Amino acid sequence: MSANKKTLVLKVGGALMQCEMGLARLMASAANIIESGQSVILVHGGGCLVDEQLEANGMETVKLDGLRVTPEEQVPIVVGALAGTSNKILQASAVKAGITCVGMSLCDGAIVKGSIKDEQLGFVGEVSPNDPTYLNFLLAQGWMPIVSSIAVDGDGNLLNVNADQAATVIAKLVEGQLVLLSDVSGVLDGKGQLIKTLDKAHADELTKLGVIEKGMKVKVEAALEVAQWMGQPVQVASWRDAEQLSALEKGESIGTQVMPH
Ligand SMILES: Nc1ncnc2c1ncn2[C@@H]1O[C@H](COP(=O)(O)OP(=O)(O)O)[C@@H](O)[C@H]1O
Ligand SMILES: CC(=O)N[C@@H](CCC(=O)OP(=O)(O)O)C(=O)O
């Protein structure tokens, strides 16, 4: 791997797992980027798969400010949908695209420290960067880690972590370039138009107005946190435009550029 290129940390949302064409395109782009000498880490969600699995088991989905309230009885279903089904769907697609990948979660190699975020949310985790050794080892082999957002705390509780928040921690761990890929072209304004650049003041204003809400509120907060931490913009874009990812290398922007200031 080239030493002067930052590792690309791509976060994909759950809707991708239900779109075969989107999956194939994303993996083809990732394969090209890896081929060009840049390392890639894929961090993924799977919220819609969790919703489906909960419903199939007669359980309710409750969210607070974009985060799933996760009572103890839902933990096995959440873990199965994220660390199991979602992770393996992505691995299968990566292998098909010729990528050597390793399926993992936030529980592996002590990469992060996890704790319960807020008792109100149940088994929802907050994570902080801990030790990048395992990830760096995988990247040094030219392999692509595929990371689900399941973590564990010091007491051995499995925790459900929002995948955008998981991606911020992975980006910090490897000091990588973070791109949050969702099912929308980026952050949209009140008229549904794409916002090309977004700073904190503008994001706060749109959040107050209710234009940025739910999952996008969590995503923008995650993007702002990493942009400020790294001192460089973070992109929020669509996985439907995965072929545009190569434009990033040329310094071009895709989707919404979330600014550090
Ligand atoms: N201002 C906004 N711009 C774009 N999407 C928004 C906005 N506010 C709320 N959303 C919602 O946020 C969703 C993306 O967040 P989320 O569902 O968590 O995505 P993912 O699963 O890809 O992480 C969009 O599909 C949209 O429904
Ligand atoms: C605590 C929390 O909200 N966890 C998320 C984890 C999955 C996720 O974030 O998936 P997307 O990226 O597809 O939204 C959830 O259970 O839905």
XYZ file of C-alpha atoms and ligand atoms in Angstrom:
305
model
C 0.000 0.000 0.000
C 1.156 3.498 -0.781
C 2.335 5.291 2.355
C 1.237 8.758 1.239
C -2.432 7.993 0.677
C -4.853 8.141 3.576
C -6.940 5.052 4.196
C -10.419 5.552 2.795
C -13.058 4.792 5.434
C -16.341 4.182 3.625
C -19.514 3.888 5.665
C -22.542 2.368 3.968
C -26.102 2.339 5.253
C -28.427 -0.629 5.395
C -30.456 0.155 2.269
C -27.398 -0.805 0.175
C -27.736 -4.433 1.292
C -31.125 -4.557 -0.442
C -29.820 -3.277 -3.783
C -27.808 -5.809 -5.761
C -26.780 -3.310 -8.437
C -25.676 -0.774 -5.797
C -23.626 -3.433 -4.022
C -21.913 -4.552 -7.210
C -21.062 -0.966 -8.192
C -19.758 -0.039 -4.776
C -17.527 -3.121 -4.624
C -16.244 -2.509 -8.172
C -15.254 1.027 -7.097
C -13.634 -0.263 -3.903
C -11.707 -2.860 -5.927
C -10.396 -0.109 -8.259
C -9.343 2.082 -5.354
C -7.508 -0.796 -3.658
C -5.903 -1.690 -7.006
C -4.648 1.920 -7.280
C -2.785 1.486 -3.987
C -5.138 3.096 -1.466
C -6.387 1.037 1.499
C -10.116 0.865 2.125
C -12.097 0.031 5.264
C -15.835 -0.548 4.884
C -17.956 0.228 7.964
C -21.600 -0.710 7.645
C -25.025 -0.330 9.169
C -28.090 -2.410 8.467
C -30.851 -0.542 10.261
C -33.548 -1.639 7.798
C -32.535 -5.309 8.186
C -32.782 -4.927 11.955
C -36.273 -3.400 11.559
C -37.349 -6.385 9.426
C -35.902 -8.962 11.823
C -37.499 -7.309 14.861
C -40.866 -7.252 13.126
C -40.520 -10.916 12.105
C -39.950 -11.707 15.791
C -42.942 -9.674 16.917
C -40.848 -6.867 18.405
C -41.187 -3.121 18.049
C -38.727 -0.575 16.672
C -38.333 2.467 18.915
C -35.895 5.270 18.090
C -34.816 8.285 20.118
C -33.118 11.054 18.130
C -32.136 8.605 15.371
C -30.788 5.943 17.773
C -32.505 2.584 18.286
C -33.616 1.884 21.838
C -32.193 -1.618 22.331
C -33.671 -3.615 25.234
C -31.859 -6.805 26.284
C -34.297 -9.132 24.462
C -33.554 -7.383 21.147
C -29.772 -7.736 21.407
C -29.507 -11.225 19.778
C -31.625 -10.044 16.830
C -29.651 -6.823 16.368
C -26.331 -8.702 16.592
C -27.529 -11.337 14.115
C -28.778 -8.771 11.597
C -25.677 -6.523 11.777
C -22.654 -8.719 12.619
C -24.232 -11.701 10.828
C -26.472 -11.147 7.806
C -25.389 -7.594 6.817
C -21.697 -8.284 7.302
C -21.819 -11.512 5.272
C -23.907 -9.998 2.434
C -21.186 -7.358 2.062
C -18.401 -9.940 2.269
C -20.043 -12.067 -0.401
C -20.311 -9.061 -2.683
C -16.695 -8.024 -2.018
C -15.408 -11.519 -2.775
C -17.407 -11.525 -6.031
C -15.657 -8.266 -6.976
C -12.274 -9.901 -6.390
C -11.546 -8.148 -3.078
C -9.816 -10.061 -0.289
C -11.762 -8.987 2.772
C -12.094 -9.742 6.469
C -15.511 -9.559 8.140
C -15.253 -8.191 11.659
C -16.983 -6.026 14.253
C -15.981 -3.409 16.830
C -15.434 -6.345 19.243
C -12.294 -7.532 17.413
C -8.664 -6.924 18.349
C -9.501 -4.403 21.112
C -9.736 -1.718 18.414
C -12.238 0.326 20.435
C -13.438 0.711 24.019
C -17.180 0.356 24.448
C -19.571 1.415 27.183
C -23.317 1.851 27.607
C -24.210 5.276 26.191
C -27.329 6.132 28.145
C -29.467 3.822 30.328
C -32.586 5.141 28.534
C -31.365 3.564 25.295
C -30.711 0.104 26.729
C -27.802 -1.806 25.172
C -26.667 1.004 22.890
C -22.941 1.564 22.867
C -20.663 4.536 22.895
C -17.204 3.755 21.556
C -13.819 5.458 21.609
C -10.642 4.607 19.683
C -8.315 2.186 21.468
C -5.752 0.176 19.469
C -5.364 0.224 15.660
C -2.913 -2.732 15.538
C -5.408 -5.282 14.205
C -6.786 -2.943 11.522
C -3.288 -1.879 10.472
C -2.266 -5.519 10.222
C -5.192 -6.292 7.896
C -4.517 -3.199 5.769
C -0.820 -4.068 5.501
C -1.825 -7.375 3.866
C -3.845 -5.443 1.254
C -7.091 -6.792 2.716
C -10.300 -4.819 3.136
C -11.801 -4.938 6.639
C -15.625 -4.961 6.625
C -16.677 -3.728 10.068
C -20.126 -4.085 11.628
C -21.160 -1.731 14.420
C -21.483 -4.297 17.219
C -19.236 -3.606 20.210
C -18.674 -5.094 23.671
C -18.106 -3.405 27.025
C -15.748 -4.410 29.847
C -18.530 -6.438 31.495
C -19.039 -8.523 28.350
C -22.294 -6.875 27.268
C -22.808 -6.813 23.503
C -23.711 -3.286 22.419
C -25.533 -1.822 19.426
C -23.589 1.164 18.061
C -24.978 3.530 15.450
C -22.936 2.796 12.331
C -22.142 6.453 11.543
C -20.682 6.778 15.040
C -18.773 3.509 14.522
C -17.321 4.946 11.310
C -16.128 8.129 13.071
C -14.162 6.054 15.555
C -12.613 3.869 12.832
C -11.683 6.986 10.833
C -9.995 8.460 13.909
C -8.185 5.176 14.682
C -6.480 5.047 11.286
C -6.531 8.832 10.650
C -8.404 8.031 7.467
C -10.541 9.928 4.995
C -14.190 9.424 5.966
C -17.019 9.200 3.420
C -20.554 8.528 4.670
C -22.586 6.876 1.905
C -26.353 6.773 2.301
C -29.466 6.337 0.150
C -29.739 10.098 -0.499
C -27.387 12.213 -2.630
C -26.199 14.136 0.441
C -27.683 16.569 2.938
C -30.774 18.172 1.409
C -32.189 21.622 2.176
C -35.838 22.430 2.941
C -36.652 22.252 -0.789
C -35.000 18.879 -1.284
C -31.976 20.410 -3.063
C -28.460 19.096 -2.399
C -26.384 21.305 -0.082
C -22.859 21.392 -1.557
C -21.006 22.576 1.549
C -22.237 22.557 5.119
C -20.578 24.058 8.192
C -21.561 23.690 11.841
C -23.550 26.936 12.066
C -25.615 26.048 8.984
C -26.123 22.469 10.211
C -27.301 23.728 13.633
C -29.755 26.095 11.956
C -31.191 23.371 9.679
C -31.439 20.965 12.617
C -33.333 23.569 14.662
C -35.724 24.019 11.743
C -36.248 20.245 11.553
C -34.814 20.077 8.007
C -32.002 17.822 9.189
C -33.543 15.109 11.349
C -33.486 11.443 12.391
C -30.682 9.391 10.834
C -29.319 12.418 8.961
C -28.947 14.363 12.224
C -26.736 11.585 13.619
C -24.818 11.428 10.326
C -24.149 15.183 10.149
C -23.029 15.231 13.800
C -20.650 12.329 13.057
C -19.317 14.099 9.949
C -18.784 17.387 11.829
C -16.981 15.608 14.652
C -14.503 13.920 12.306
C -14.106 17.018 10.087
C -13.180 19.083 13.158
C -10.927 16.362 14.580
C -9.047 15.859 11.278
C -9.186 19.475 10.125
C -10.476 18.311 6.739
C -13.922 17.980 5.124
C -16.005 14.801 5.379
C -18.290 13.833 2.488
C -21.896 12.734 2.867
C -22.952 11.179 -0.431
C -24.934 8.352 -1.996
C -23.694 4.811 -2.526
C -25.628 5.014 -5.812
C -22.818 7.301 -7.046
C -20.009 5.005 -5.917
C -18.167 5.402 -9.226
C -17.599 9.058 -8.234
C -15.410 7.967 -5.346
C -12.338 8.105 -7.567
C -13.020 11.865 -7.966
C -12.184 12.287 -4.280
C -8.591 11.401 -4.970
C -8.390 14.358 -7.365
C -9.614 16.604 -4.544
C -13.098 16.928 -6.047
C -16.175 16.845 -3.861
C -19.085 14.434 -4.116
C -22.424 14.914 -2.368
C -22.276 17.299 0.598
C -18.941 18.440 1.909
C -19.196 18.811 5.697
C -16.602 21.418 6.673
C -14.326 21.473 9.741
C -15.263 25.130 10.555
N -31.941 17.129 5.471
C -31.915 15.838 5.112
N -31.279 15.485 3.967
C -31.261 14.193 3.556
N -31.823 13.187 4.255
C -32.459 13.470 5.410
C -32.522 14.803 5.889
N -33.204 14.780 7.066
C -33.550 13.521 7.299
N -33.117 12.711 6.316
C -33.338 11.262 6.285
O -32.122 10.640 6.648
C -31.992 9.435 5.894
C -30.533 9.002 5.907
O -30.214 8.584 7.222
P -30.243 7.023 7.577
O -31.573 6.465 7.237
O -29.754 6.851 8.951
O -29.203 6.521 6.507
P -28.196 5.295 6.533
O -29.017 4.082 6.860
O -27.650 5.307 5.148
O -27.169 5.607 7.569
C -32.561 9.809 4.528
O -32.979 8.671 3.809
C -33.706 10.725 4.911
O -34.891 9.985 5.090
C -27.955 2.457 18.143
C -28.407 2.346 16.733
O -29.252 3.129 16.300
N -27.854 1.376 15.985
C -28.201 1.155 14.617
C -27.092 0.328 13.998
C -27.282 0.097 12.525
C -27.175 1.377 11.722
O -26.705 2.406 12.151
O -27.631 1.200 10.419
P -27.766 2.289 9.293
O -26.405 2.838 9.010
O -28.295 1.496 8.157
O -28.713 3.358 9.764
C -29.554 0.406 14.507
O -29.845 -0.441 15.343
O -30.273 0.670 13.531
